[in-house]
Amino acid sequence: MHEKFEALIEGYLADDYATCEDFFDEKLIAALRKNLLKGHADGIMHRAGVGKQSSFQQNQKVRGDVISWIENDSIEPSELGFMRIVEAFYRHLNQTCYTGINGCEFHNALYETGSFYKRHLDQFKQDSNRQFSLVTYLNEDWVDTDGGELVLYLSGEEKIIQPQGGRVVFFKADKIEHEVRPASRERMSIAGWLLRE
Ligand code: OGA
Ligand code: MN
């Protein structure tokens, strides 16, 4: 795990973002995907909000995913496995970069065919506790023509990332604007933030 933690940290220090393949092993990704799809079938996912005051209709123009938050004390095995690794990662990040992360929040997200999330920044204006964004993809056999790319707007460059299962993207939540482009199939991810509260 250590080399993967280092890969994300080195990328972030050099470029403000990093990606890593197979950050979580294949079995865990498959279990997380199954868990997300079960939650969706059971009707526990709900339309995601945007700012604090925006209306439902305004939200729909900005983002179309449905989400369910992962409780920090979840005992569901795949969510627990995910959280343990994330916590080990941010402890390592704190030790090497003095980042002072003391919490995290993550949600399962499902984008139906054609839905998107317009260009945005993850750190709220009113609230700066989101320090880093960490997105994990759960999609099997994603191909370029499926769309659904994550676009990172770096200074002077757009970085396009396919939401391939097992891939993780890590970036500064207050710096990197990004968007999710519409896909021609259902698109699943776990998106979340490392917090300094
Ligand atoms: C988000 C987000 C990116 C993705 O949920 O804030 O930007 O690729 N998600 O799912
Ligand atoms: Mn985002």
CSV table of C-alpha atoms and ligand atoms in Angstrom, one decimal:
chain,number,residue,atom,x,y,z
A,1,MET,CA,0.0,0.0,0.0
A,2,HIS,CA,2.9,2.3,0.9
A,3,GLU,CA,4.1,2.7,-2.7
A,4,LYS,CA,0.6,3.7,-3.8
A,5,PHE,CA,0.3,6.2,-1.0
A,6,GLU,CA,3.6,7.7,-2.1
A,7,ALA,CA,2.6,7.7,-5.8
A,8,LEU,CA,-0.5,9.9,-4.9
A,9,ILE,CA,1.6,12.2,-2.6
A,10,GLU,CA,4.4,12.7,-5.1
A,11,GLY,CA,1.9,13.5,-7.9
A,12,TYR,CA,0.1,16.0,-5.7
A,13,LEU,CA,3.3,17.7,-4.6
A,14,ALA,CA,4.5,18.0,-8.2
A,15,ASP,CA,1.2,18.8,-10.0
A,16,ASP,CA,-1.5,19.4,-7.4
A,17,TYR,CA,-3.2,16.2,-8.6
A,18,ALA,CA,-2.3,12.5,-9.1
A,19,THR,CA,-3.9,9.3,-10.4
A,20,CYS,CA,-3.2,5.8,-9.3
A,21,GLU,CA,-4.3,2.5,-10.9
A,22,ASP,CA,-5.5,-0.3,-8.6
A,23,PHE,CA,-5.2,1.8,-5.5
A,24,PHE,CA,-7.8,-0.6,-4.0
A,25,ASP,CA,-7.6,-4.2,-5.1
A,26,GLU,CA,-10.0,-5.7,-7.6
A,27,LYS,CA,-12.0,-7.7,-5.1
A,28,LEU,CA,-12.6,-4.6,-2.9
A,29,ILE,CA,-13.7,-2.6,-6.0
A,30,ALA,CA,-16.1,-5.4,-7.0
A,31,ALA,CA,-17.6,-5.5,-3.5
A,32,LEU,CA,-18.0,-1.7,-3.4
A,33,ARG,CA,-19.7,-1.7,-6.8
A,34,LYS,CA,-22.1,-4.4,-5.6
A,35,ASN,CA,-22.8,-2.5,-2.5
A,36,LEU,CA,-23.5,0.7,-4.5
A,37,LEU,CA,-25.8,-1.1,-6.8
A,38,LYS,CA,-27.6,-2.7,-3.9
A,39,GLY,CA,-28.1,0.7,-2.3
A,40,HIS,CA,-29.5,2.0,-5.6
A,41,ALA,CA,-31.9,-0.9,-6.0
A,42,ASP,CA,-33.0,-0.5,-2.4
A,43,GLY,CA,-33.8,3.2,-3.1
A,44,ILE,CA,-31.4,4.7,-0.5
A,45,MET,CA,-29.7,7.0,-3.0
A,46,HIS,CA,-30.9,10.5,-3.4
A,47,ARG,CA,-30.3,13.5,-5.7
A,48,ALA,CA,-27.2,15.3,-4.8
A,49,GLY,CA,-27.3,19.0,-3.7
A,50,VAL,CA,-24.9,21.8,-4.8
A,51,GLY,CA,-24.5,24.9,-2.6
A,52,LYS,CA,-26.5,25.3,0.5
A,53,GLN,CA,-29.3,27.5,-0.8
A,54,SER,CA,-29.8,26.3,-4.3
A,55,SER,CA,-33.1,24.9,-5.5
A,56,PHE,CA,-33.7,21.4,-6.8
A,57,GLN,CA,-34.2,22.7,-10.4
A,58,GLN,CA,-30.9,24.7,-10.2
A,59,ASN,CA,-29.1,21.6,-8.9
A,60,GLN,CA,-30.3,19.6,-11.9
A,61,LYS,CA,-28.6,22.0,-14.3
A,62,VAL,CA,-25.4,21.6,-12.4
A,63,ARG,CA,-25.2,17.9,-11.4
A,64,GLY,CA,-27.4,14.9,-12.1
A,65,ASP,CA,-25.9,12.1,-9.9
A,66,VAL,CA,-27.6,10.3,-7.1
A,67,ILE,CA,-25.6,9.7,-3.9
A,68,SER,CA,-25.5,8.0,-0.6
A,69,TRP,CA,-23.1,9.0,2.1
A,70,ILE,CA,-20.8,6.4,3.6
A,71,GLU,CA,-21.2,6.6,7.4
A,72,ASN,CA,-17.8,6.9,9.2
A,73,ASP,CA,-18.9,4.0,11.4
A,74,SER,CA,-20.3,1.8,8.6
A,75,ILE,CA,-19.9,-1.9,9.4
A,76,GLU,CA,-20.7,-2.9,5.8
A,77,PRO,CA,-17.5,-4.9,4.9
A,78,SER,CA,-16.6,-3.1,1.7
A,79,GLU,CA,-17.2,0.3,3.1
A,80,LEU,CA,-15.3,-0.5,6.2
A,81,GLY,CA,-12.4,-1.8,4.1
A,82,PHE,CA,-12.5,1.3,2.0
A,83,MET,CA,-12.5,3.6,5.1
A,84,ARG,CA,-9.6,1.8,6.7
A,85,ILE,CA,-7.4,2.3,3.7
A,86,VAL,CA,-8.4,6.0,3.3
A,87,GLU,CA,-7.6,6.5,7.0
A,88,ALA,CA,-4.2,4.9,6.6
A,89,PHE,CA,-3.6,7.0,3.6
A,90,TYR,CA,-4.4,10.3,5.3
A,91,ARG,CA,-2.3,9.4,8.4
A,92,HIS,CA,0.6,8.8,6.0
A,93,LEU,CA,-0.1,12.1,4.3
A,94,ASN,CA,-0.1,13.9,7.6
A,95,GLN,CA,3.2,12.3,8.6
A,96,THR,CA,4.9,13.2,5.4
A,97,CYS,CA,3.3,16.6,4.5
A,98,TYR,CA,2.0,17.9,7.8
A,99,THR,CA,-1.4,18.3,6.3
A,100,GLY,CA,-3.4,18.1,9.6
A,101,ILE,CA,-6.2,16.0,8.1
A,102,ASN,CA,-8.5,14.9,11.0
A,103,GLY,CA,-11.5,13.5,9.2
A,104,CYS,CA,-13.1,12.5,5.9
A,105,GLU,CA,-16.4,12.3,4.2
A,106,PHE,CA,-17.3,10.1,1.2
A,107,HIS,CA,-20.4,9.3,-0.9
A,108,ASN,CA,-21.3,6.6,-3.4
A,109,ALA,CA,-22.4,8.3,-6.6
A,110,LEU,CA,-24.3,7.0,-9.6
A,111,TYR,CA,-24.6,9.0,-12.8
A,112,GLU,CA,-27.4,7.7,-15.0
A,113,THR,CA,-26.7,7.7,-18.7
A,114,GLY,CA,-26.4,11.3,-19.9
A,115,SER,CA,-26.0,12.9,-16.5
A,116,PHE,CA,-23.1,15.1,-15.7
A,117,TYR,CA,-21.6,17.5,-13.1
A,118,LYS,CA,-20.6,20.9,-14.6
A,119,ARG,CA,-17.3,22.6,-13.9
A,120,HIS,CA,-16.9,23.3,-10.1
A,121,LEU,CA,-14.6,23.5,-7.2
A,122,ASP,CA,-15.1,21.1,-4.3
A,123,GLN,CA,-14.2,23.4,-1.4
A,124,PHE,CA,-17.2,25.6,-0.5
A,125,LYS,CA,-16.8,29.3,-0.2
A,126,GLN,CA,-18.4,29.4,3.3
A,127,ASP,CA,-16.5,26.4,4.6
A,128,SER,CA,-12.9,25.5,3.9
A,129,ASN,CA,-12.6,22.2,5.7
A,130,ARG,CA,-12.4,20.1,2.5
A,131,GLN,CA,-8.7,20.0,1.8
A,132,PHE,CA,-8.3,17.1,-0.7
A,133,SER,CA,-10.6,15.4,-3.1
A,134,LEU,CA,-10.3,11.6,-3.6
A,135,VAL,CA,-12.4,9.9,-6.3
A,136,THR,CA,-12.5,6.2,-6.8
A,137,TYR,CA,-14.0,4.6,-9.9
A,138,LEU,CA,-16.1,1.4,-9.8
A,139,ASN,CA,-16.8,0.8,-13.5
A,140,GLU,CA,-16.0,-2.4,-15.2
A,141,ASP,CA,-14.4,-2.3,-18.7
A,142,TRP,CA,-14.8,1.4,-19.4
A,143,VAL,CA,-13.8,2.3,-22.9
A,144,ASP,CA,-13.0,5.8,-24.3
A,145,THR,CA,-16.2,5.9,-26.4
A,146,ASP,CA,-18.3,5.5,-23.2
A,147,GLY,CA,-17.6,9.2,-22.3
A,148,GLY,CA,-18.1,10.1,-18.7
A,149,GLU,CA,-14.6,11.6,-18.4
A,150,LEU,CA,-13.4,13.6,-15.4
A,151,VAL,CA,-11.8,16.8,-16.7
A,152,LEU,CA,-9.4,18.6,-14.4
A,153,TYR,CA,-8.8,22.2,-15.3
A,154,LEU,CA,-5.1,22.6,-14.5
A,155,SER,CA,-3.4,25.9,-15.1
A,156,GLY,CA,-3.0,26.1,-18.9
A,157,GLU,CA,-4.0,22.5,-19.5
A,158,GLU,CA,-7.0,20.2,-19.3
A,159,LYS,CA,-6.3,16.7,-18.0
A,160,ILE,CA,-8.9,14.1,-19.1
A,161,ILE,CA,-9.3,11.0,-17.0
A,162,GLN,CA,-11.5,8.0,-17.9
A,163,PRO,CA,-13.5,6.5,-15.0
A,164,GLN,CA,-11.9,3.1,-15.2
A,165,GLY,CA,-12.6,0.7,-12.3
A,166,GLY,CA,-9.9,0.7,-9.7
A,167,ARG,CA,-8.5,4.1,-10.7
A,168,VAL,CA,-8.2,6.8,-8.0
A,169,VAL,CA,-7.8,10.5,-8.6
A,170,PHE,CA,-6.4,12.8,-5.9
A,171,PHE,CA,-6.3,16.6,-6.0
A,172,LYS,CA,-6.4,19.8,-3.9
A,173,ALA,CA,-10.0,20.6,-3.2
A,174,ASP,CA,-9.5,24.3,-3.1
A,175,LYS,CA,-7.4,24.6,-6.3
A,176,ILE,CA,-8.5,22.3,-9.1
A,177,GLU,CA,-11.8,23.0,-10.9
A,178,HIS,CA,-13.2,19.9,-12.6
A,179,GLU,CA,-16.2,18.5,-14.4
A,180,VAL,CA,-17.9,15.2,-15.1
A,181,ARG,CA,-18.9,14.8,-18.8
A,182,PRO,CA,-22.0,12.8,-19.7
A,183,ALA,CA,-21.6,9.1,-20.4
A,184,SER,CA,-23.4,6.7,-22.7
A,185,ARG,CA,-23.7,4.2,-19.8
A,186,GLU,CA,-24.3,4.2,-16.0
A,187,ARG,CA,-21.2,5.6,-14.2
A,188,MET,CA,-20.3,4.8,-10.6
A,189,SER,CA,-17.8,6.4,-8.3
A,190,ILE,CA,-17.0,7.0,-4.7
A,191,ALA,CA,-16.2,10.7,-4.3
A,192,GLY,CA,-15.1,12.3,-1.1
A,193,TRP,CA,-12.8,14.6,0.8
A,194,LEU,CA,-10.1,14.7,3.4
A,195,LEU,CA,-11.0,17.3,6.0
A,196,ARG,CA,-9.3,19.6,8.3
A,197,GLU,CA,-11.9,20.8,10.8
B,1,OGA,C1,-17.8,15.3,-7.1
B,1,OGA,C2,-17.0,15.0,-8.4
B,1,OGA,C3,-16.0,13.4,-9.9
B,1,OGA,C4,-16.2,12.1,-10.5
B,1,OGA,O1,-18.5,14.5,-6.7
B,1,OGA,O2,-17.6,16.4,-6.6
B,1,OGA,O3,-16.4,15.9,-8.9
B,1,OGA,O4,-15.4,11.8,-11.4
B,1,OGA,N1,-16.9,13.8,-8.8
B,1,OGA,O5,-17.1,11.3,-10.1
B,2,MN,MN,-16.1,17.6,-7.5
